[in-house]
Amino acid sequence: MKDLVLSLIAEGGALAGVPFSLAAPLVMVAFGALVVFGFVLPIAGITSWLERRVWARIQSRIGPNRVGPQGFLQWLADGLKNLLKEDIIPSAADKWLFSLAPYLVVVGFIATFAAVPFTSSLIIADLNIGILYITAVTGIVVVGVLMAGWSSNNKWSLLGGIRSAAQIVSYEIPAGLSVFPIVLLTGTLSMQGIIRAQGWAPWDWFFFYNPFTFAAFFVFFVAALAEGNRTPFDIPEAESELVAGFCTEYSGMRYLLFFLEEWGNLYVIGAIVTTLFLGGWQVPAFTDNPMLLAVAQFGTFFLKAYFFVFVAMWVRATLPRVRVDQLMTVCWKYMVPIAIVNMLGTAAWMLFVPETLGRLVQFGMTGLGAVVVVVFFRRVRFHLRRANLKPSDYYYSPII
Amino acid sequence: MSLGGFDVQVLRENGFATEEMTLNMGPQHPSTHGVLRFVVRADGEVMTEAVPDVGYLHRSIEKIAEKVGYHGFMPYTDRVDYVAAMPCNQGWAMVCEKLAGIEVPRRAEYCRVIACEFNRISSHLIAVGTMGMDIGAFTPFTHALREREHINDLLEELCGARLTFNYMRIGGVAWDLPPDFAEKGLAYIDRFEPLIDEYNALISFNKIYKERLINVAVITGEEAINYNLVGPNLRGSGVDFDVRRDIPYSIYPELQFDVPVGHGEEGTLGDCFDRYMVRIREIQESCKIIRQCLQQIPEGSVLAKIPRKFKPPVGDAYVRIESARGDMGWYCVSDGSEYPYRVKVRTGSFTATSIIEQVSRGLMIADLITVVASFDLVAPEIDR
Amino acid sequence: MDTAAIYSKLKERFGDAVLALESEDAGDPAIRIQPRAIVEVAAWLHAEADTAFDCLTNQSGVDYPDRNEVEVVYHLFSYSLRHTCVLKVGVPRDNPSMPTVDPVWKTANWMEREVFDLVGVVFEGHPDLRRILLPEDWVGHPLRKDFVEPTEYHGISTKRESML
Amino acid sequence: MAGYFSNIQETVTSIFEGMSITFSHFVRRPYTVQYPDRIPIPIQDTLPFRYRGILEVDLEICTGCLACERACPIDCIVIEAKKDKQTKAMMLNRFDIDIAKCMYCGLCSEPCPTGSIHHTSQFEGADYSLESMLRRFVKTPVAAYKPSKGPETDPEIVPFLDRGLRYLDDFAKPGGSSEPGEADAS
Amino acid sequence: MASFDTARGDPKMYFNFGNVLVFLVLGLGLAGMMLGLGRLLRPANPLAQKLATYECGELPTGHAWINFNIRFYLIALVFLIFDVELAFMYPVIVVFRDAVLAGHGIAAFAKILLFVGVLAIGLVVVWAKGDLEWVKRLPVEAESDVREAA
Amino acid sequence: MSLLNTMPEFMVTTKVDEMLNWTRKSSLWYMLFGLACCAIEMMQTGGPRSDLDRFGAVPRATPRQSDLMIVAGTLTLKMALRTKVLYEQMPDPKYVISMGSCSNCGGLFQLAYSVCDGVDKVIPVDVYVPGCPPRPEALTEGLLKLQEKMMQEKWLVRSTGESRPALA
């Protein structure tokens, strides 16, 4: 980022002659706005449309397909519609907190994007405490949600808000603990640093590094789902129990901001998981062209991150939700101990396992992953056969 | 406790004062299955009391019966339990036939049983589907709806409507089976049966799902009988009783089928999971029954000769049939005129709702949803 | 055990409290009981080993203006012995009150509330006798034969002009 | 302790199984029928013959016997039929059906002697006002149909009567007689 | 390998945090803009009924601001202890790799074990005391006690 | 401060109005308000065969986030009062579809003593869908009819006569 500013104000740059102290904020704001409006908002919106399509497909439906080609503009219609909706602040609510809550939620979510990498050179702020920063900033969302739940003066909201606070706060622990194995291995908290410590090949990813990081990945992903209020941990807004949870009283745009956070957060989850465990933007060095390489890196990172967005959608379409006490049991009695074992195991691994054996284990783990995938697709085939489908019942295209 | 009033009860735990919250769950709530209201008093997430408040769908069907006459009441029976309207049709037809002593042609009995069993499947699909939805899994619900559409298509061919069938008449049925109904029905049953396994693998045996259902709202067999629970709710508590088998009516004695009974396969006998699994197994049994009926159905007429002005002799009769929600009682008093003197419908949901206050004490708010869904309540069946 | 046998046993045990066996009409035979004796009869039928009526399947109220009587009908069933029995109790129309059988069968709680709501029989000793199906502020008992529909409820008129 | 690990194992396997089922739906054809525009044939044409949609009256074969009006439990049919003093013919002055009130039970079409009043497969009738749901079939008074002694010969009526009798034939007949419901006309 | 370069006065760091600040402001601006734009276009028709608290169609009984059950806050306390512990562990974790490379990995591992040991003991204690049970079933006698006392 | 109903009518403003109407009609979130028999058909309409989601209509549990109330089923007098409350708690602009005979005019329950004959006695209705219950396609048609109606509305443009939006 700083290099970009320097090159812009250098001789022949677009901002030649402008002093650094003026150019830097200008470029920052411009670039930030570009990221927010050009990437974050569309990603959140498109994710909402895609989720409805994926969901619909799993449920033998089609999903939104009338607004724009394949219903692609559905998110725009939803957004604009909510812009035009009346904004209700219940008379019994605490008006200030009620209005403030969506701001906090959006800020907490937008700020995470500052530390999310896109390519090897493109990251808004490569903080040396990157991963710590992200965990810290997502905490703002908790405050917002709790505030929304409390200020509505609605019992469903209150229950939703408190559930959400307890849940996010609890799952912070396994999520934090699952980052530790990676930090142990890399010795840095910087997002780019963690990615650089991995390679492009699957066996060079921390996912397959050893059994402990393998387990840590799942613990982290599940904890991240819980922090993002996703099924099976969507108890704060549990529609069938709490009507709409903490946002029961929110209408129109204010509601949409919560909505935006939820969808946008999915990408953040994917990006962090990709960074920590899946080698981030790492691609083989196939070309010298920096532009081409950047595009490849961006594509790789985006696809990896979006795969987890897809997985989250898919999980949501599969699983029921847990109960509050079970949620806590899963966290404190299962995930926290497992995360602690993962961390200690990784540290011990670094100390005691020789490099050649470690290398072999990496290949072995990768092979194991491949086996799991194969078993999975065999199960899929089994279910398809059991359902006695006629040839005309198969339909492979995503477009309908 | 007054229903509308708000009385704060302070509970002391560890010396800290916490207040109880009075929550209205319903009448408009996504999982109260229509319009049902619970006045929940909760301490945090734990309910100290959940008092059902019913009557939001009281449509005075019993009074209407006194105005529209025996034939004209048939469409109203559809609306007593719209999810399983066929058994209600049959109940009304049977109580009239019992009063007047009418013999129903055998083919008509077969038609009735086929229709009722198809309807039982579609009703149980709603029951298990909404169970999934209330617990947060939307996909099994839509899959259940999809299979229901197939059954609706079949029933539509049979009687021209998807939900409110008005298929049966006093003395028989209104329409004979369509020409290719047997083939279509058998083909569908063949296709449908493996899907139950898929459904089970997707949701019934899911660990999270099981954890939500097991050991929740345990009802012992004795309690169930005392509270007059019926059908799958009763059998879920381990009481081996099915009207179709034990107080035989229609052609059920001639058919081979098992009566699924809960046996506490996971956790305690009589919990939500048992009630749920009884329904899943009943779907399989219904498939068996339909298959037998479609293969054995005799030729003949499907409607006995009944005068247009139907006047049963003076007297009263009580008929019990096994609806999808269990033992459904139809009580009809005739004064010899064209109009019934008094009709009373005893329904399964009504008694099931009355036990909720008892079993929901000390459960969590999320469990109330499970309990309501496990009883498979249908609002108009409670209120009529 | 059929109704006649139960009747003779009841007659033997309770004497005058058991009024008659009604079996001449179409449909089910029934045993007519004195209103005051219903709890004892019910408890006895529930407890006795060869009757063992452990379930009250149905309880309904029927209004007979010409007899000036409201009749409460109990349909009993025994899950252990698989037999049924019908009890009928007539209470005067202008003062319809009788004891509750809630202590014998829990299910009577709601069924009696319904009978109270729709027909207006007051059950003495009932733990929670309020309206169940109709709103609390409803006037009248609609399944009485002389019930007149109100024209308005909270500002909503209950009649609709036919378009025809 | 064994329970602890078997819990984890059961959770993982059951979720794996569930995920494989949901994934298999990506290659199954969606069940949606894209009403109203993206379907090869209108829904109405795919409905079974018995489908009870919006009521329709063929005035050409209506005998004015009022059987349907009497059969309707909720009085949503109103017919005014009068004997014309001069021509001695039954004149239909009014035949109204309130489809907003109708409960689509089919009880009216069952006693109809000619199948004049019948349910169609038409179900679309949504509108902005209730008044538009009042179907007035008689625009100007028409003479009621008088069943002829022998088979019908009037070419304008034959198709209607054929359809009507076919519709009636679908109903079960008391005692199983296959005669068309002429006997009920009285 | 990028090491933990917290060189004091690294201008890049200030620059990066400046960027973060920009994002915070952008977030606020985004929300503000959306709400402001909506204000131009949305109807406003506040009626007393409309602003009443939603409670499934019933009129709300009492308000929602009550003293909530203490259990909800206990979780927060447990979390605080754990989170502080986690924060203390970050420095050790980050330099562990360097320590291993430098050959005194065992000592570093022992330190980590110490930290984690404290954490684990805490977890075991909380677990054993039953404070991880999110909601204990209400003691029935406690309820009746209160009724008698009142 | 609001721009609604302030603009003169010319090319641009009508186009903008059209666009606003388009977004509104493409994203009709309906409130889960199943009352009786029609509720099942409403569920089926959201289900796989009819899939209202195609038109961007998704169910919402709370009135605060819904644009459309589909009154599906018999409205009893006891429920009518609650229905009014729920309708009023929806934010503007809001629409009502009356689904089925019972909510149209009481239908077959006009004979009953405890049924409110028609939801239009309590709240304004935009589209009536006949049927008992209407099949899912009929409800879909009702939704499309409502969309047609929504496209005729004027929001920005100063409108004369009866305009739907009741503005403060």
PDB file of C-alpha atoms in Angstrom, chain A residues 155, chain B residues 2-8 19-22, chain E residues 61-63 66:
ATOM      1  CA  LYS A 155     -38.107 -10.575  24.659  1.00  0.00           C
TER       2      LYS A 155
ATOM      3  CA  SER B   2     -53.768 -14.929  35.173  1.00  0.00           C
ATOM      4  CA  LEU B   3     -53.148 -15.326  31.491  1.00  0.00           C
ATOM      5  CA  GLY B   4     -52.769 -11.741  30.536  1.00  0.00           C
ATOM      6  CA  GLY B   5     -51.312 -10.537  33.776  1.00  0.00           C
ATOM      7  CA  PHE B   6     -47.648 -10.070  34.421  1.00  0.00           C
ATOM      8  CA  ASP B   7     -46.532 -11.232  37.775  1.00  0.00           C
ATOM      9  CA  VAL B   8     -42.878 -11.130  38.507  1.00  0.00           C
ATOM     10  CA  GLU B  19     -36.726 -12.106  37.280  1.00  0.00           C
ATOM     11  CA  GLU B  20     -39.020 -14.330  35.389  1.00  0.00           C
ATOM     12  CA  MET B  21     -39.986 -13.356  31.925  1.00  0.00           C
ATOM     13  CA  THR B  22     -43.464 -13.828  30.567  1.00  0.00           C
TER      14      THR B  22
ATOM     15  CA  THR E  61     -46.710  -8.399  28.909  1.00  0.00           C
ATOM     16  CA  GLY E  62     -44.160  -6.356  30.771  1.00  0.00           C
ATOM     17  CA  HIS E  63     -40.924  -5.162  29.251  1.00  0.00           C
ATOM     18  CA  ILE E  66     -35.188  -7.560  33.438  1.00  0.00           C
TER      19      ILE E  66
END
